[in-house]
Amino acid sequence: MLTVERRRFRVGGVVQGVGFRPFVFGLAQHHGLAGFVLNDGTGVVIEAEGATIALDAFAAALRTEAPSLARVDVVEMEQVGPAGATTFTIAASTATGRTALIPPDTATCDDCLRELFDPADRRYRYPFINCTQCGPRFTIVRSVPYDRPNTTMAGFPLCDDCRREYEDPADRRFHAEPVCCAVCGPRLTLPLEQAVTLLRGGAIVAVKGLGGWHLACDAADAAAVARLRSRKHREDKPFALMTTRPAVLAHIDGAEAELLDSRRRPIVLVRRRADAPVAPAVAPGSPWLGVMLPYTPLHHLLLADFGGALVMTSGNRSDEPIAYDDDEARERLGEIADAFVGHDRPIHRRCEDSIVRASYPIRRSRGFAPEAVPLPVGAAQPILAVGAELKSTFCVARGREAFLSPHLGDLDTELAYRAFRTDIDLYVSMLGVVPEMLAHDLHPEYLSTKWAVEQDAVLLGVQHHHAHAASCLAEHGETGPALALVFDGTGYGTDETLWGGELLRCDLTGFERIAHLRPVPLPGGEAAVREPWRMAASYLELAGRPVRFERWTLVRESLHVNAPLSSGMGRLFDAAAAVLGLRETVTYEGQAAVELELLAADTAAEPYAWRFGDGAELIAAVHDDLAAGRPRAKIAAAFHETIAAAAAAACAEAGEPGTVVLSGGSFQNLRLAAATRRNLEALGFRVLTHRVVPPNDGGISYGQAAIAAAA
Ligand code: ZN
Ligand code: ZN
Ligand code: FE
């Protein structure tokens, strides 16, 4: 006779909202076990009763056969007394604890897509179709455990048909919390046919997505795109596109195709095809296009009916946080959009689209958040790291897990500051932590710093470039020591000047500044960031070369009143771009550097003889070459190669340790990153670059958290 025993399992990780209970139910049936499964605030609790051999198989399968969206971190098991159970049930959730992890929002799955376009299906063309394997999660969850009453679907009671599916263990919508249909679920505020007609006529249509509103228009319609640019006050920064046929727009390699198609559905930067049917104003002068595939059923219907590619840009003015509340969207987007395709399923939290290149993330947001990034050293107490200012994010650390927030935009407006505070509250309450330590940037004028110092918690000020370096180390699971080349536009230094062309020797607990670009005056302060010609003038003057910019006679005076010192690599790129006549002013951060990289393209060039440090000598070389009539592309290429070679030589001079991390926004420049890596590897260094968090300031909060945890 078989012995019957009963075991209690506690499963932690991403196990709610991923079809885990139905999976456990099926598994128990398969192994002939009785008992129950339920969600609580910490994960999934199972009690299973049956033969020992069956229980062993069941226990193993909890990990090995878990649903693809799940991430099982821990399975705890204990023996309990048999209860004589004869059936297996999904029991009511309990609300104990608040540590269950909410999964990211997930793109519509293939099964749901088939039903969406099947005229015989009862959800044919229903824009909110979803199942246990797809649909909204993070953006609709108000609290854990993840049950319908704790989501923004609470106001939609299930109809009989949906309830039957929800309660049928054999149905793929068994316990799918956002399940709904045209009878019982959310509805659009504008019929899709109307939206499509408007789009075809060149209109700008606001479309409610998962974590906020998009502004859409016909990507091939130059006038519509121009209208969107002027209404959105966005002059040159590229717009993202949504399409079902990315290969028509761009040359896509295997890694890019995989990213595009992944359930995270980020915007992927891909190489534009010369014959792409896209208005030039979508991405002026750029060989790259930001492309994403539709990720909600509403997108799929819209794209299928419209036929071509749509511009799908965030519903905001440039660099502001994305609008997600319906009233707010109508108010803020009222002057931009000609029509609104909304619906009555509320968005609980904002989450802007993610942007990636095949080799690194540029913005880690929708589809990734709130997935934890591991920390190499666990936090002894809950930590909140508040990030920097541009591309703002914050990060909450709990034990070995760091929860990086979605992208918030630039934290220099009242609107963004409000979003920052609201989102921190939502995040902290979702994770059930009370932060005891706050990590912040050293810049006293950042709103994130100002907020942090007002809070009642232990404070840790983290130098900006140390945070960049730490973010790269930590995402590789390392603590250092290492050398770090950290190149960006601006970061506050410990000497109260602005840094940004740094060679550090560091670990998670501290750093030493080994080499840096020579500080140069920024004539007019912030104005010099918006007007690269000022940097060119500043550098040319230091280099003893003629300054031919007309306004210099006036602006030069600012050297005596407002000219903070900066060692920023971004400013050196600005200066080179302006000397080469690429542009004198920019309309978005990093624009001049992007254009300098495009000019250099794949042109081969030898580096100038330059020792890392005095940027004026390098600008002098650029100036003199230009005067001598050398092609500008050659000079731009030589400029990139010079910085890479000189930075690697500076590392060699520092000698130890043998690992170099590359971080900071300047390393989004593919040519610079590749050349620097090549030079370093030739010298025998091991090189670490970003794969998980962005090299730009969007990754700063994670680096701050890693440093605070190790402190
Ligand atoms: Zn689905
Ligand atoms: Zn229904
Ligand atoms: Fe930075």
XYZ file of C-alpha atoms and ligand atoms in Angstrom:
714
model
C 0.000 0.000 0.000
C 1.233 3.486 -0.898
C 2.023 5.953 1.853
C 0.103 9.188 1.606
C 1.766 12.368 2.719
C 0.973 16.069 2.517
C 3.436 18.843 1.767
C 3.156 22.589 1.948
C 5.030 24.599 -0.711
C 5.778 28.291 -0.758
C 6.795 29.531 -4.193
C 8.377 32.985 -4.510
C 9.389 35.067 -7.528
C 7.296 36.233 -10.477
C 4.490 33.736 -9.910
C 1.352 35.866 -9.971
C -0.304 37.054 -13.162
C 1.599 34.486 -15.204
C -0.836 31.539 -15.122
C 0.940 29.862 -12.229
C -2.106 28.677 -10.274
C -3.705 27.067 -13.352
C -0.331 25.459 -14.065
C -0.166 24.057 -10.511
C -3.746 22.879 -10.820
C -2.976 20.976 -14.027
C 0.208 19.564 -12.532
C -1.652 18.278 -9.467
C -4.259 16.641 -11.695
C -1.539 15.048 -13.784
C 0.143 13.557 -10.722
C -3.113 12.544 -9.035
C -2.657 14.862 -6.068
C -5.293 16.506 -3.870
C -5.057 19.792 -1.956
C -5.130 23.460 -2.958
C -3.165 26.346 -4.456
C -3.622 30.013 -3.631
C -1.990 33.411 -4.055
C -0.974 35.406 -1.043
C 0.947 38.638 -0.704
C 4.284 36.859 -0.923
C 3.692 34.471 -3.822
C 1.956 31.138 -4.248
C 1.088 28.682 -1.466
C 0.380 25.047 -2.309
C -0.653 22.102 -0.182
C -0.525 18.812 -2.029
C -1.424 15.381 -0.740
C -0.726 12.000 -2.314
C 1.905 9.338 -2.894
C 5.521 10.223 -2.105
C 6.736 9.444 -5.610
C 4.023 11.678 -7.108
C 4.841 14.509 -4.696
C 8.525 14.323 -5.607
C 7.718 14.567 -9.300
C 5.298 17.420 -8.617
C 7.904 19.318 -6.578
C 10.520 19.032 -9.325
C 8.077 20.121 -12.024
C 7.170 23.310 -10.112
C 10.512 24.652 -11.298
C 11.210 22.794 -14.508
C 7.779 23.105 -16.121
C 6.737 26.563 -14.866
C 4.903 28.806 -17.390
C 7.200 30.808 -19.644
C 6.254 34.168 -18.110
C 7.028 32.952 -14.577
C 10.318 33.292 -12.753
C 10.566 30.892 -9.826
C 13.107 32.226 -7.324
C 12.439 30.003 -4.314
C 10.471 26.870 -3.500
C 10.226 26.169 0.217
C 8.738 22.870 1.274
C 7.584 21.466 4.597
C 5.816 18.308 5.701
C 2.310 18.725 7.139
C -0.240 16.196 8.378
C -2.452 14.518 5.734
C -5.995 15.934 5.724
C -7.704 13.210 3.705
C -8.307 15.574 0.792
C -9.710 14.030 -2.384
C -9.794 16.954 -4.830
C -7.465 19.759 -5.847
C -8.811 23.329 -5.843
C -7.748 26.881 -6.504
C -8.546 28.544 -3.188
C -9.318 32.177 -2.401
C -6.307 34.482 -2.160
C -5.160 35.777 1.174
C -3.609 39.182 1.735
C -0.704 38.356 4.035
C 2.588 40.041 3.209
C 3.368 42.301 0.298
C 6.380 40.863 -1.422
C 4.811 39.057 -4.388
C 6.336 40.272 -7.632
C 4.122 41.719 -10.311
C 5.113 40.751 -13.843
C 5.747 43.313 -16.576
C 3.060 44.023 -19.149
C 3.240 41.444 -21.911
C 2.509 41.678 -25.633
C -0.580 39.930 -27.027
C 0.206 36.227 -27.479
C -0.244 34.210 -30.671
C -3.315 32.366 -29.367
C -5.079 35.624 -28.555
C -4.058 37.104 -31.925
C -5.597 34.143 -33.739
C -8.868 34.688 -31.905
C -8.713 38.445 -32.457
C -8.772 37.969 -36.226
C -11.099 34.937 -36.328
C -14.612 36.014 -37.362
C -16.015 32.903 -35.668
C -14.495 33.724 -32.287
C -16.591 35.493 -29.708
C -13.768 38.011 -29.164
C -13.352 38.738 -32.891
C -11.896 42.258 -33.124
C -12.281 42.874 -29.399
C -9.487 45.367 -28.541
C -8.926 44.091 -24.980
C -8.497 40.373 -25.546
C -5.916 38.766 -23.227
C -5.160 35.542 -21.365
C -2.920 34.056 -18.675
C 0.034 34.393 -21.064
C -0.434 37.992 -22.192
C -1.929 41.378 -21.516
C -1.628 44.209 -19.033
C -0.119 43.491 -15.614
C 2.182 46.075 -14.003
C 0.172 49.025 -15.323
C -3.184 47.771 -13.989
C -2.196 46.273 -10.636
C -3.163 48.339 -7.607
C -1.915 45.900 -4.973
C -0.946 42.278 -4.338
C -2.036 39.515 -4.314
C -2.680 39.795 -8.023
C -6.437 39.268 -8.204
C -9.005 41.068 -10.290
C -10.340 43.207 -7.394
C -6.783 44.505 -6.921
C -6.518 45.657 -10.540
C -8.125 48.417 -12.586
C -10.396 45.673 -14.015
C -12.245 45.642 -10.678
C -15.045 47.736 -12.170
C -15.855 45.163 -14.879
C -17.874 42.231 -13.463
C -17.418 39.076 -15.542
C -20.239 38.033 -17.865
C -21.389 34.395 -17.750
C -19.231 33.345 -20.704
C -16.098 34.957 -19.315
C -16.800 33.526 -15.859
C -17.080 30.046 -17.337
C -13.641 30.414 -18.944
C -12.203 31.932 -15.788
C -13.410 29.002 -13.697
C -12.674 26.178 -16.130
C -9.332 24.500 -15.368
C -9.162 23.273 -18.952
C -9.523 26.781 -20.392
C -6.512 28.917 -21.263
C -8.200 31.820 -19.476
C -8.530 29.870 -16.221
C -7.854 32.533 -13.583
C -6.682 35.112 -16.120
C -7.399 38.171 -13.999
C -7.911 40.783 -16.760
C -10.162 38.445 -18.804
C -13.092 40.202 -20.467
C -15.085 40.432 -23.679
C -17.188 42.878 -25.638
C -20.146 42.103 -23.373
C -18.506 42.737 -20.020
C -15.178 44.479 -20.620
C -13.772 47.904 -21.459
C -14.872 49.782 -24.567
C -13.273 52.273 -26.924
C -14.394 55.886 -26.838
C -14.058 56.247 -30.613
C -14.831 53.570 -33.214
C -11.625 52.310 -34.845
C -12.960 52.906 -38.368
C -13.178 56.591 -37.542
C -9.649 56.671 -36.153
C -8.339 54.966 -39.301
C -10.187 57.387 -41.575
C -8.750 60.305 -39.632
C -5.219 58.888 -39.792
C -5.517 58.341 -43.542
C -6.542 61.983 -43.838
C -3.366 63.134 -42.091
C -4.796 63.654 -38.617
C -2.928 63.212 -35.352
C -4.727 60.718 -33.144
C -4.031 60.157 -29.454
C -4.231 56.438 -28.644
C -4.427 55.028 -25.144
C -1.857 52.273 -24.654
C -0.700 50.176 -21.717
C 1.285 52.635 -19.640
C 0.183 55.902 -21.173
C -1.020 57.633 -24.315
C 0.652 57.705 -27.714
C 0.341 60.284 -30.429
C -0.113 58.564 -33.775
C 0.002 59.728 -37.373
C 0.709 58.286 -40.825
C 4.496 57.759 -40.939
C 4.552 58.216 -44.718
C 2.657 61.532 -44.627
C 5.270 64.322 -44.500
C 2.692 67.019 -43.717
C 1.194 65.019 -40.835
C 4.624 64.331 -39.361
C 5.572 68.012 -39.685
C 2.327 69.002 -37.971
C 3.042 66.602 -35.119
C 6.550 68.043 -34.737
C 5.357 71.593 -34.519
C 2.463 70.856 -32.166
C 4.612 68.700 -29.907
C 7.455 71.258 -29.909
C 9.881 68.595 -30.953
C 12.128 69.819 -33.731
C 14.537 67.026 -34.609
C 14.499 64.200 -32.072
C 13.434 61.039 -33.938
C 9.907 59.635 -33.606
C 9.281 55.952 -32.967
C 7.321 53.902 -35.487
C 4.899 51.031 -35.073
C 4.594 48.538 -37.883
C 3.691 44.922 -38.539
C 6.333 44.681 -41.288
C 9.624 46.052 -39.930
C 11.596 44.543 -42.820
C 9.927 47.041 -45.177
C 11.410 49.908 -43.162
C 14.797 48.641 -42.039
C 17.578 46.104 -42.405
C 17.062 43.795 -39.464
C 19.499 41.195 -38.217
C 18.721 38.133 -36.111
C 19.301 39.735 -32.725
C 17.168 42.741 -33.668
C 14.361 40.550 -34.956
C 14.360 38.637 -31.701
C 14.117 41.844 -29.664
C 11.364 43.258 -31.869
C 9.377 40.062 -31.560
C 9.973 39.502 -27.847
C 7.020 39.759 -25.506
C 8.616 42.894 -24.029
C 8.132 44.634 -27.389
C 10.644 47.470 -26.996
C 11.375 50.137 -29.582
C 14.460 48.796 -31.368
C 16.880 51.100 -33.180
C 17.475 49.535 -36.580
C 19.162 50.618 -39.819
C 16.723 52.369 -42.110
C 16.286 51.057 -45.651
C 16.996 53.652 -48.321
C 13.580 52.976 -49.852
C 11.644 52.926 -46.553
C 8.199 54.478 -47.082
C 8.698 56.917 -44.236
C 8.640 60.724 -44.268
C 12.177 62.136 -43.812
C 10.958 64.215 -40.851
C 10.364 61.050 -38.804
C 14.103 60.796 -38.089
C 15.780 63.775 -39.781
C 19.188 62.944 -41.218
C 19.463 59.678 -39.303
C 20.278 56.272 -40.769
C 18.445 54.741 -37.788
C 14.754 54.222 -37.189
C 13.138 53.399 -33.847
C 10.719 50.595 -34.673
C 8.336 48.523 -32.578
C 5.709 45.909 -33.296
C 2.126 46.288 -32.048
C 1.812 45.018 -28.490
C -1.827 45.453 -27.516
C -4.877 44.076 -29.357
C -5.914 47.681 -30.009
C -2.563 48.285 -31.775
C -2.969 45.105 -33.818
C -6.419 46.165 -35.019
C -5.295 49.721 -35.741
C -2.251 48.597 -37.744
C -4.175 45.912 -39.626
C -6.890 48.367 -40.648
C -4.545 51.236 -41.422
C -2.177 49.124 -43.484
C 1.060 51.141 -43.244
C 3.437 52.221 -40.507
C 2.364 54.737 -37.876
C 4.395 57.231 -35.949
C 3.748 56.256 -32.314
C 5.383 58.767 -30.054
C 4.790 59.273 -26.356
C 1.821 61.427 -25.467
C 3.658 64.348 -23.990
C 5.625 67.401 -24.860
C 9.305 66.545 -25.302
C 11.051 65.169 -22.208
C 7.972 65.491 -19.991
C 6.553 62.370 -18.354
C 4.052 60.467 -20.487
C 0.366 61.256 -19.889
C -1.577 58.279 -18.554
C -4.591 59.620 -16.709
C -7.502 60.173 -19.135
C -8.447 63.664 -17.981
C -4.814 64.688 -17.861
C -4.241 63.312 -21.355
C -7.171 65.236 -22.787
C -5.919 68.401 -21.173
C -2.239 68.047 -22.016
C -2.701 66.577 -25.483
C -5.755 68.632 -26.426
C -3.716 71.050 -28.519
C -1.710 68.318 -30.202
C -4.233 65.604 -31.084
C -7.153 65.941 -33.515
C -8.950 62.980 -31.951
C -8.667 60.576 -29.022
C -9.020 56.794 -29.075
C -9.437 56.125 -25.382
C -11.119 53.459 -23.345
C -12.479 52.966 -19.855
C -9.851 50.600 -18.437
C -7.858 52.873 -16.127
C -4.058 52.902 -16.211
C -2.825 52.651 -12.632
C 0.758 53.667 -13.290
C 2.630 55.292 -16.100
C 5.121 53.214 -18.055
C 6.677 54.592 -21.206
C 7.958 52.437 -24.088
C 11.406 50.931 -23.698
C 14.118 51.700 -26.250
C 16.978 49.343 -27.031
C 19.793 48.746 -29.451
C 20.764 45.156 -30.102
C 23.852 45.727 -27.933
C 22.505 47.817 -25.020
C 19.348 49.337 -23.499
C 18.703 53.050 -23.945
C 15.531 53.188 -21.864
C 14.427 50.316 -19.641
C 10.722 50.778 -19.033
C 7.566 49.038 -20.356
C 7.935 45.266 -20.669
C 10.893 45.316 -18.238
C 9.557 47.161 -15.182
C 9.055 46.069 -12.465
C 11.270 43.024 -13.081
C 14.095 42.984 -10.528
C 17.731 43.448 -11.500
C 20.007 41.513 -9.107
C 22.480 43.336 -6.881
C 25.938 41.872 -6.239
C 25.703 42.850 -2.563
C 22.339 42.600 -0.811
C 20.787 45.597 0.914
C 20.721 45.140 4.697
C 17.891 47.651 4.900
C 15.423 48.833 2.242
C 17.027 51.457 0.010
C 15.525 54.087 -2.248
C 17.940 55.554 -4.791
C 16.501 58.671 -6.414
C 18.666 58.902 -9.546
C 19.845 61.997 -11.360
C 17.849 64.544 -13.337
C 17.762 63.848 -17.086
C 16.139 60.541 -18.136
C 15.094 60.230 -14.526
C 14.467 56.879 -12.866
C 14.540 55.800 -9.254
C 15.366 52.387 -7.824
C 14.123 50.505 -4.765
C 16.418 47.825 -3.338
C 15.176 44.997 -1.139
C 17.744 42.330 -0.272
C 19.486 41.228 -3.461
C 16.793 42.689 -5.694
C 16.816 46.145 -7.255
C 13.574 47.403 -8.755
C 14.349 50.067 -11.302
C 11.417 52.371 -12.009
C 10.031 53.080 -15.468
C 11.387 56.112 -17.304
C 10.067 59.406 -15.900
C 11.450 61.982 -18.333
C 13.596 64.950 -17.397
C 13.161 65.935 -13.774
C 13.357 69.670 -14.376
C 9.672 70.527 -14.628
C 6.946 70.693 -12.013
C 5.069 68.009 -13.949
C 8.009 65.592 -13.817
C 8.658 66.344 -10.172
C 5.049 65.464 -9.364
C 5.356 62.245 -11.391
C 8.542 61.387 -9.508
C 6.824 61.701 -6.121
C 3.640 59.899 -7.199
C 5.555 57.028 -8.771
C 7.832 56.589 -5.749
C 4.745 56.250 -3.533
C 3.196 53.691 -5.887
C 6.396 51.689 -6.179
C 7.225 51.613 -2.498
C 3.694 50.547 -1.643
C 3.674 47.865 -4.356
C 6.884 46.403 -2.938
C 5.725 46.749 0.654
C 8.921 48.412 1.834
C 9.698 51.464 3.918
C 13.043 52.810 2.671
C 15.455 53.388 5.518
C 18.317 54.650 3.403
C 18.153 57.185 0.576
C 20.889 57.424 -2.029
C 21.072 60.591 -4.103
C 23.285 62.471 -6.553
C 25.713 65.064 -5.189
C 24.262 67.806 -7.403
C 22.528 70.157 -4.950
C 20.234 71.584 -7.631
C 18.737 68.298 -8.851
C 15.107 68.062 -7.733
C 15.755 64.423 -6.808
C 18.516 65.555 -4.407
C 16.345 68.314 -2.983
C 13.542 65.825 -2.346
C 15.875 63.263 -0.764
C 17.420 65.623 1.759
C 13.952 66.556 3.030
C 13.084 62.949 3.900
C 13.451 61.266 7.241
C 16.009 58.575 6.394
C 19.720 57.867 6.390
C 21.209 59.783 3.451
C 24.027 58.717 1.179
C 25.320 61.148 -1.434
C 26.796 59.286 -4.416
C 29.076 60.919 -6.951
C 27.462 60.801 -10.393
C 30.245 59.015 -12.279
C 30.883 56.597 -9.463
C 27.184 55.675 -9.773
C 27.590 55.168 -13.550
C 30.604 52.889 -13.016
C 28.871 50.981 -10.197
C 25.778 50.404 -12.349
C 27.917 48.646 -14.946
C 29.842 46.597 -12.389
C 26.672 45.608 -10.529
C 24.720 44.484 -13.570
C 27.605 42.093 -14.270
C 27.299 40.812 -10.706
C 30.678 42.299 -9.821
C 31.839 44.536 -6.997
C 35.220 45.610 -8.412
C 37.841 46.850 -8.055
C 38.016 47.948 -11.666
C 39.022 50.863 -13.808
C 36.106 52.838 -15.179
C 35.948 55.100 -18.206
C 32.876 57.220 -17.561
C 32.090 59.649 -20.355
C 28.964 61.787 -20.321
C 27.746 65.345 -20.594
C 27.546 66.502 -17.024
C 27.806 65.248 -13.473
C 28.579 67.030 -10.241
C 32.085 66.355 -8.964
C 33.402 66.238 -5.428
C 35.277 69.485 -6.144
C 32.011 71.222 -7.112
C 32.990 71.496 -10.769
C 31.163 69.531 -13.456
C 32.794 66.252 -14.417
C 32.188 63.925 -17.318
C 35.428 62.784 -18.958
C 36.619 60.485 -16.196
C 38.958 57.615 -15.600
C 38.203 56.214 -12.147
C 39.590 53.333 -10.149
C 36.687 52.116 -8.082
C 34.694 49.424 -6.398
C 31.203 49.618 -4.933
C 32.442 51.328 -1.789
C 34.589 54.104 -3.189
C 36.529 55.610 -6.075
C 39.671 57.439 -6.964
C 39.797 59.938 -9.843
C 42.836 58.879 -11.830
C 42.581 60.996 -14.961
C 40.087 63.344 -16.535
C 39.627 65.838 -19.312
C 41.025 69.241 -18.472
C 38.175 71.443 -17.187
C 37.095 74.167 -19.614
C 34.746 77.100 -19.025
C 31.149 76.703 -20.234
C 30.441 80.227 -21.503
C 26.968 81.098 -20.215
C 26.562 77.854 -18.224
C 23.510 75.862 -19.376
C 23.389 77.899 -22.591
C 26.674 76.263 -23.604
C 24.950 72.878 -23.479
C 22.208 74.028 -25.836
C 24.673 75.877 -28.088
C 27.681 73.723 -28.982
C 29.287 76.649 -30.844
C 30.002 78.190 -27.413
C 32.009 75.090 -26.508
C 33.859 75.310 -29.797
C 34.694 78.940 -29.034
C 35.800 78.130 -25.500
C 38.073 75.320 -26.694
C 39.426 77.209 -29.720
C 40.386 80.125 -27.528
C 42.217 77.820 -25.098
C 43.934 76.260 -28.087
C 45.055 79.645 -29.372
C 43.106 79.263 -32.591
C 40.915 81.923 -34.218
C 37.272 81.987 -33.111
C 35.078 82.873 -36.068
C 31.608 82.644 -34.496
C 30.055 86.114 -34.802
C 28.298 86.078 -31.445
C 31.515 85.303 -29.617
C 32.410 88.986 -29.141
C 29.255 89.337 -27.021
C 29.146 85.903 -25.405
C 32.823 86.032 -24.506
C 31.911 88.424 -21.697
C 30.093 85.577 -19.940
C 33.475 84.004 -19.229
C 33.811 86.565 -16.475
C 30.339 86.133 -14.960
C 28.861 82.728 -15.748
C 31.298 80.093 -16.886
C 31.294 76.990 -14.678
C 34.129 74.560 -15.354
C 33.399 71.226 -17.005
C 35.417 68.172 -17.906
C 32.436 66.639 -19.729
C 33.167 64.416 -22.728
C 29.826 65.480 -24.199
C 31.075 69.063 -24.331
C 34.241 68.017 -26.172
C 32.094 66.223 -28.771
C 29.904 69.337 -29.022
C 32.964 71.475 -29.662
C 34.288 69.159 -32.379
C 30.864 69.035 -34.059
C 30.595 72.831 -34.080
C 34.158 73.334 -35.353
C 33.349 70.947 -38.207
C 30.271 73.050 -38.976
C 27.775 70.297 -38.192
C 25.590 72.470 -36.024
C 25.801 75.460 -33.738
C 22.758 74.760 -31.562
C 20.962 71.576 -30.540
C 17.309 70.804 -29.906
C 17.848 67.673 -27.823
C 20.533 66.282 -25.538
C 23.420 64.664 -27.362
C 22.308 65.795 -30.826
C 25.694 67.195 -31.906
C 27.529 64.065 -30.752
C 25.042 61.865 -32.627
C 25.704 63.831 -35.810
C 29.459 63.677 -35.329
C 29.177 59.894 -35.053
C 27.077 59.792 -38.246
C 29.649 61.916 -40.054
C 32.453 59.586 -39.015
C 30.386 56.517 -39.974
C 32.783 53.740 -40.998
C 35.437 56.043 -42.400
C 38.888 54.690 -41.568
C 41.281 57.084 -39.863
C 44.391 57.016 -37.718
C 44.150 58.672 -34.311
C 45.872 61.988 -33.683
C 48.855 61.890 -31.348
C 47.017 62.970 -28.215
C 47.410 62.166 -24.570
C 44.104 61.857 -22.672
C 43.494 65.127 -20.831
C 43.756 68.422 -22.658
C 40.776 68.599 -25.024
C 42.002 71.908 -26.432
C 44.934 70.145 -28.116
C 42.505 67.775 -29.801
C 40.225 70.603 -30.934
C 43.322 72.354 -32.282
C 44.123 69.269 -34.353
C 40.546 69.174 -35.676
C 40.695 72.873 -36.511
C 44.055 72.649 -38.251
C 43.058 69.599 -40.306
C 39.904 71.344 -41.428
C 41.889 74.432 -42.394
C 44.235 72.164 -44.351
C 41.263 70.875 -46.332
C 41.087 67.322 -44.963
C 37.637 65.774 -45.541
C 35.339 66.313 -42.568
C 34.356 62.639 -42.350
C 38.042 61.736 -41.991
C 38.473 64.294 -39.222
C 35.364 63.087 -37.391
C 36.615 59.512 -37.622
C 40.089 60.498 -36.396
C 38.478 62.357 -33.482
C 36.638 59.196 -32.356
C 39.721 57.014 -32.790
C 41.836 59.484 -30.850
C 39.608 59.519 -27.800
C 39.359 55.732 -27.798
C 43.118 55.216 -28.176
C 44.033 57.873 -25.624
C 41.506 56.617 -23.075
C 42.852 53.088 -23.437
C 46.423 54.383 -23.075
C 45.397 56.172 -19.869
C 44.058 52.866 -18.546
C 47.327 51.162 -19.455
C 49.212 53.856 -17.578
C 46.989 53.270 -14.528
C 47.837 49.580 -14.944
C 45.726 47.825 -12.356
C 43.126 46.297 -12.158
C 42.786 44.471 -15.443
C 39.063 45.117 -15.856
C 37.648 48.318 -17.373
C 33.956 49.249 -17.287
C 32.573 51.647 -19.897
C 29.646 53.770 -18.784
C 28.018 57.167 -19.276
C 25.810 58.493 -22.071
C 28.744 59.096 -24.449
C 29.197 55.339 -24.772
C 25.867 55.147 -26.569
C 28.064 56.249 -29.462
C 28.678 52.907 -31.200
C 31.894 53.970 -32.898
C 33.386 55.329 -29.674
C 32.353 52.252 -27.676
C 33.657 49.803 -30.274
C 36.970 51.620 -30.765
C 37.538 51.959 -27.028
C 36.837 48.276 -26.488
C 39.148 47.296 -29.345
C 42.001 49.432 -27.971
C 41.541 48.158 -24.427
C 41.378 44.519 -25.458
C 44.500 44.948 -27.555
C 46.194 46.101 -24.349
C 44.991 42.991 -22.543
C 42.128 44.516 -20.561
C 38.818 42.795 -19.909
C 36.019 45.193 -20.875
C 32.535 45.339 -19.336
C 29.729 47.273 -21.025
C 26.030 47.717 -20.287
C 23.557 44.990 -21.236
C 20.850 45.370 -18.592
C 20.607 49.009 -17.532
C 21.214 52.030 -19.750
C 24.691 53.594 -19.945
C 22.965 57.007 -19.751
C 21.510 58.651 -16.655
C 18.532 56.263 -16.710
C 20.897 53.762 -15.050
C 22.201 56.094 -12.334
C 19.612 55.117 -9.710
C 20.574 51.441 -10.016
C 24.254 52.353 -9.542
C 23.372 54.453 -6.498
C 21.411 51.517 -5.064
C 24.338 49.121 -5.632
C 26.681 51.525 -3.838
C 24.240 52.096 -0.967
C 23.718 48.357 -0.520
C 27.484 47.814 -0.297
C 28.034 50.760 2.049
Zn -2.990 35.726 -24.772
Zn -17.295 38.758 -20.871
Fe 25.626 60.956 -16.509
